[in-house]
Short mmCIF file of C-alpha atoms in Angstrom, two decimals:
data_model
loop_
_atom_site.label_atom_id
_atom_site.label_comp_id
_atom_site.label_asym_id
_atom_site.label_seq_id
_atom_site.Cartn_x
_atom_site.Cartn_y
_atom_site.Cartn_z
CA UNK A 150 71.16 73.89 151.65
CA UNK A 151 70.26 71.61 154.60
CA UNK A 152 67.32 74.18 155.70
CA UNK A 153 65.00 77.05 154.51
CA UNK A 154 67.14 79.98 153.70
CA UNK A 155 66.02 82.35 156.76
CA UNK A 156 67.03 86.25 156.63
CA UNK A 157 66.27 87.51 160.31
CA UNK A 158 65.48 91.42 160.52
CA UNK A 159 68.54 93.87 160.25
CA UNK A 160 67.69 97.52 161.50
CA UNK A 161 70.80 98.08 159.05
CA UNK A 162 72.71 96.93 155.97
CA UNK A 163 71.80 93.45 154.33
CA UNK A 164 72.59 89.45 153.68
CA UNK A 165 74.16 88.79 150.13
CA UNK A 166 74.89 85.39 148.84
CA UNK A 167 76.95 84.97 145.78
CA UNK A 168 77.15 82.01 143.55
CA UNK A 169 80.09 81.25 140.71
CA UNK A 170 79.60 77.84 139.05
CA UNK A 171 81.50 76.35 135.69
CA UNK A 172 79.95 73.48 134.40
CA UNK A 173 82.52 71.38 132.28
CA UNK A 174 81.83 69.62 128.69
CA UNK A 175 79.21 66.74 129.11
CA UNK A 176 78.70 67.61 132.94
CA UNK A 177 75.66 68.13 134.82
CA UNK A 178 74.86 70.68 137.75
CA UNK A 179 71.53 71.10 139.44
CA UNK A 180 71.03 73.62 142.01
CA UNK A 181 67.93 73.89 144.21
CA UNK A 182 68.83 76.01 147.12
CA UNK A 183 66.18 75.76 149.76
CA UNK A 184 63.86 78.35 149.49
CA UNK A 185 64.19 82.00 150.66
CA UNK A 186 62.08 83.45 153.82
CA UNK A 187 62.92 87.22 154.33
CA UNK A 188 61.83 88.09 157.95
CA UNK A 189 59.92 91.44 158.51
CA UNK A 190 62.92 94.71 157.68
CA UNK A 191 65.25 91.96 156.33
CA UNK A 192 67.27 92.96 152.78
CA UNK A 193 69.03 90.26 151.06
CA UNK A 194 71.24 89.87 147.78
CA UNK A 195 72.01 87.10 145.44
CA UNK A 196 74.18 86.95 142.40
CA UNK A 197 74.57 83.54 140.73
CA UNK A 198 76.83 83.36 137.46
CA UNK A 199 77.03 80.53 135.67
CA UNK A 200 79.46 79.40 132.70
CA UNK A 201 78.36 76.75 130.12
CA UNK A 202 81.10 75.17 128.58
CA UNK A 203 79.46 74.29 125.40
CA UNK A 204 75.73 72.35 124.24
CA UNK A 205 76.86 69.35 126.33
CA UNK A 206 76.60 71.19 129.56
CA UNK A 207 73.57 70.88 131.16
CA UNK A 208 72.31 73.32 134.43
CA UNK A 209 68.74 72.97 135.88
CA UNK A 210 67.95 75.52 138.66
CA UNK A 211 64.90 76.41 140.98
CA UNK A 212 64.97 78.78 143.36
CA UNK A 213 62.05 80.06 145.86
CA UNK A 214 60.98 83.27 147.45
CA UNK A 215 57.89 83.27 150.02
CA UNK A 216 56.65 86.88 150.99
CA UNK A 217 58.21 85.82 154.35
CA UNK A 218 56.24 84.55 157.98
CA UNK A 219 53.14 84.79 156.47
CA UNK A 220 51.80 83.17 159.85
CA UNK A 221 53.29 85.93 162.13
CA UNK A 222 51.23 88.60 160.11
CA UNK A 223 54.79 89.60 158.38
CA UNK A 224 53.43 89.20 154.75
CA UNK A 225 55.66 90.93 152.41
CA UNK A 226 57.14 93.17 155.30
CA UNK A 227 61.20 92.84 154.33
CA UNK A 228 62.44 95.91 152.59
CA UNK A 229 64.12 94.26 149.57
CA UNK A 230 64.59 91.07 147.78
CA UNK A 231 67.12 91.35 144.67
CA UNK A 232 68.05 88.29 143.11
CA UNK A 233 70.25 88.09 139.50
CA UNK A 234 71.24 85.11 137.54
CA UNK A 235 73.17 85.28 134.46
CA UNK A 236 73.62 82.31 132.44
CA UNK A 237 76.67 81.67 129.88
CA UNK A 238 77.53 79.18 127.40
CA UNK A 239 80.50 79.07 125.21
CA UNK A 240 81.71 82.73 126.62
CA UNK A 241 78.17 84.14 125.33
CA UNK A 242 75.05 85.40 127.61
CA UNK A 243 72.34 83.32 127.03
CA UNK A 244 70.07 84.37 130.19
CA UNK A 245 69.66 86.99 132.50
CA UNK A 246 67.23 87.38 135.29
CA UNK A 247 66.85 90.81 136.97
CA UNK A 248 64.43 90.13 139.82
CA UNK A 249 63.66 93.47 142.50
CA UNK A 250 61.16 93.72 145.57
CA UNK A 251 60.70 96.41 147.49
CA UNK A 252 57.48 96.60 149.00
CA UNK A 253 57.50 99.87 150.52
CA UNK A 254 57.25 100.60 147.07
CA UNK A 255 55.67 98.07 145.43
CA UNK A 256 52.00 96.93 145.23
CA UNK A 257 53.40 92.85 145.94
CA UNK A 258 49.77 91.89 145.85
CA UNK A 259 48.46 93.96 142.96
CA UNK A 260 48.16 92.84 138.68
CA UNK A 261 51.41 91.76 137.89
CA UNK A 262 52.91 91.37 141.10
CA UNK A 263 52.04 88.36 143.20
CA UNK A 264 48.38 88.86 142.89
CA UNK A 265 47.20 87.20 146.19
CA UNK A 266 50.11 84.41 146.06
CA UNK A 267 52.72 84.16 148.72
CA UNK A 268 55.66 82.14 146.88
CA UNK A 269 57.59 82.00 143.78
CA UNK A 270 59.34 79.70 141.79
CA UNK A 271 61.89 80.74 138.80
CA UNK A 272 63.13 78.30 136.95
CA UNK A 273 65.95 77.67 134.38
CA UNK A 274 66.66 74.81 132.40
CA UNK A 275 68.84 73.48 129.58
CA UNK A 276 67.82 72.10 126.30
CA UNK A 277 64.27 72.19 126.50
CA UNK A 278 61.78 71.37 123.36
CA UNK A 279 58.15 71.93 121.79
CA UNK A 280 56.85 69.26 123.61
CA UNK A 281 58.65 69.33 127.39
CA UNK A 282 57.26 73.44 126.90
CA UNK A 283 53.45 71.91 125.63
CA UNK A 284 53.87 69.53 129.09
CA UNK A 285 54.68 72.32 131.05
CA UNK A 286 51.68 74.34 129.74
CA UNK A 287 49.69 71.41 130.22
CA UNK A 288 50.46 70.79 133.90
CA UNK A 289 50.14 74.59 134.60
CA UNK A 290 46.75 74.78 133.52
CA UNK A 291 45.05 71.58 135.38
CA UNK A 292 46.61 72.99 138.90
CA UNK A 293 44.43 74.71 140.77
CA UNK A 294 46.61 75.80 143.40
CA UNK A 295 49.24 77.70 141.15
CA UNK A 296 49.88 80.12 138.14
CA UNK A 297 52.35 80.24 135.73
CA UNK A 298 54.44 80.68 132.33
CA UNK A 299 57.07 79.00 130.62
CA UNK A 300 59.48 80.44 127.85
CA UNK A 301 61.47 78.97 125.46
CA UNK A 302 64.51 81.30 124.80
CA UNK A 303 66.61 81.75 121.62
CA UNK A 304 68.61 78.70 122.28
CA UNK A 305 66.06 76.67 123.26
CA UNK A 306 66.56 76.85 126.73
CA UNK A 307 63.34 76.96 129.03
CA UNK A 308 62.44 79.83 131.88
CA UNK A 309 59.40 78.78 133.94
CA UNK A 310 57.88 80.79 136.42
CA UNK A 311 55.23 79.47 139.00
CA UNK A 312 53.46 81.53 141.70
CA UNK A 313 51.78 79.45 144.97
CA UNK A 314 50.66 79.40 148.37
CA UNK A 315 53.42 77.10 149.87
CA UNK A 316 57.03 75.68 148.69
CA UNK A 317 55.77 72.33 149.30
CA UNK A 318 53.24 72.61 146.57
CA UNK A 319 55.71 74.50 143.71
CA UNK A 320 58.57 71.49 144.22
CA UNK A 321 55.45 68.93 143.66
CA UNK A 322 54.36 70.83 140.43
CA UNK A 323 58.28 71.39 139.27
CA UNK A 324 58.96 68.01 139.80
CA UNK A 325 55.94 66.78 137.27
CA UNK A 326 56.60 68.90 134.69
CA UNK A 327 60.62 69.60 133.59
CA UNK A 328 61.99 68.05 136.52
CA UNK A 329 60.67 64.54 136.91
CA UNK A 330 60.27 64.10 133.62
CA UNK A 331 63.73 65.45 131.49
CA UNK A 332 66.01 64.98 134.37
CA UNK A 333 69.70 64.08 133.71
CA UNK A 334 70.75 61.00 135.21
CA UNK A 335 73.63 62.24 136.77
CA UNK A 336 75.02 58.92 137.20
CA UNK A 337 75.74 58.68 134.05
CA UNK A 338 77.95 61.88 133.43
CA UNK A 339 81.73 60.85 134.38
CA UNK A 340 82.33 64.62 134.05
CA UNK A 341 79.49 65.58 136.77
CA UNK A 342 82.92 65.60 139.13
CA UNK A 343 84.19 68.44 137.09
CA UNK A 344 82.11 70.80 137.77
CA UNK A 345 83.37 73.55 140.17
CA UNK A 346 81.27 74.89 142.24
CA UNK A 347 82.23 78.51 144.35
CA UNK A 348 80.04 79.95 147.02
CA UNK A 349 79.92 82.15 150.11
CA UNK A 350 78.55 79.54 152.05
CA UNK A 351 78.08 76.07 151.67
CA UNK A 352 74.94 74.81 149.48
CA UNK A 353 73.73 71.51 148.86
CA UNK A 354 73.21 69.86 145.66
CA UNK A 355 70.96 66.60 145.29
CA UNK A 356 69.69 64.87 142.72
CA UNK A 357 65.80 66.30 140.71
CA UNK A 358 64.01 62.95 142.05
CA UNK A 359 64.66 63.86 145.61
CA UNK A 360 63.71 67.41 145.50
CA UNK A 361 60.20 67.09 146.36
CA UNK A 362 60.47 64.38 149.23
CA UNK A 363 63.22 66.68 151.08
CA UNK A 364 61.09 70.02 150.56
CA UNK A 365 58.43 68.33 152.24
CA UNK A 366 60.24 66.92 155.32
CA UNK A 367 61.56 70.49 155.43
CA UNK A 368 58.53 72.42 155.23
CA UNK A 369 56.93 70.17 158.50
CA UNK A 370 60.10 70.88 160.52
CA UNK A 371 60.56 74.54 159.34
CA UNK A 372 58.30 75.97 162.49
CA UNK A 373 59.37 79.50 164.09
CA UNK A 374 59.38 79.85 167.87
CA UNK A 375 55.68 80.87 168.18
CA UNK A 376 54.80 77.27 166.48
CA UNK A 377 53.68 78.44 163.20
CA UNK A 378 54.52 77.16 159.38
CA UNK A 379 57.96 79.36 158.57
CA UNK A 380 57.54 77.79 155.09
CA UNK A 381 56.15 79.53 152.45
CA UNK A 382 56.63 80.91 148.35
CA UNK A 383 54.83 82.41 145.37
CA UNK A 384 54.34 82.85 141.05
CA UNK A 385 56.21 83.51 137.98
CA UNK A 386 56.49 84.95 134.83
CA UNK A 387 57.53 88.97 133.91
CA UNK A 388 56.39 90.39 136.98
CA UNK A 389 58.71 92.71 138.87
CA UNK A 390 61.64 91.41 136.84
CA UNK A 391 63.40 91.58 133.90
CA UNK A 392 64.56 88.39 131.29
CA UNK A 393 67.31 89.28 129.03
CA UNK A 394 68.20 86.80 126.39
CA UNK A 395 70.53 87.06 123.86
CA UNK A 396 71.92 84.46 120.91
#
């Protein structure tokens, strides 16, 4: 997407996106929509499905929450965040993510929750192994700045979670660890053009190695009307959500 996903207060109702993708034999889809700020009452929706054709198709997504205008004193002040992605390949589940907020009823900053952190990062990606997982570990533990998990599911696919203090900082971390590192190179995947790609609205898709760069061009022009930072995001694992994996 060209700019931070913004949900502006509703005093009714809510602001769904829905995303269908099928990912052909030997193709290659990443998907990094910009991340999510829910203004103070906002209630948004997301559903992403996506369909694997077999071992050869490859999907790598991150996508970001922030607790919303943290600089306009409207810190975890929307009234819900849901957000499911279901993953299949070869017609069977592989990954499900079940993520809630609703901090009217919710303790967003207490143990297990977001635990003074302001942004999230959940990630997904295909084929992962011991040693990309070890890396991943590795880098998590020598950042300061953010907390984290990573784990590698029956098929040895990879869900990493990282909690922050700005989206800036998350892409910079996702980018060294699975990202950088175990990219595809899309160029060479004839059969990246297959893949379909249905959506609501129109989302942009660029390549791992230019993630970062754009986040942070994005995050210095993403200013609300009052001059503050609209950019913001937060951790990962288990909390408030639900993995379901199945063989």
């Amino acid at each position: 997407s060209q700019s931070f996903d913004k949900v502006h207060k509703m005093k009714e109702g809510l602001a769904r996106r829905s995303v269908t993708a099928e990912v052909k034999k030997n193709a290659v889809f990443c998907y990094y929509p910009q991340p999510v700020i829910p203004y103070a009452q906002s209630a948004f929706e997301s559903n992403m499905k996506i369909h694997l054709e077999d071992e050869s198709s490859r999907f790598f997504l991150m996508e970001i929450i922030s607790c919303g205008r943290k600089a306009s004193g409207e810190r975890f002040r929307y009234r819900k965040y849901a957000s499911k992605v279901s993953v299949w390949r070869s017609g069977s589940l592989i990954y499900r993510d079940n993520t809630r907020y609703e901090p009217e009823k919710m303790d967003m900053e207490g143990i297990g929750m977001y635990e003074g952190y302001t942004h999230m990062a959940n990630i997904f990606l295909t084929g992962g192994s011991e040693e990309l997982q070890q890396n991943i570990w590795e880098i998590l533990e020598q950042e300061p700045e953010c907390d984290g998990g990573v784990t590698k599911l029956v098929q040895n696919d990879l869900a990493v979670r990282i909690f922050g203090q700005r989206a800036q900082k998350l892409h910079a971390v996702a980018r060294e660890d699975a990202v950088e590192d175990h990219r595809p190179d899309v160029a060479e995947h004839d059969a990246a053009d297959e893949v379909r790609h249905e959506e609501h609205r129109a989302e942009q898709i660029r390549p791992a190695h230019r993630l970062g760069e754009h986040i942070g061009q994005q995050e210095r022009d993403d200013i609300d009307d009052d001059g503050r930072h609209d950019g913001e995001q937060h951790r990962p694992p288990q909390r408030g959500s639900e993995f379901g994996i199945r063989k």
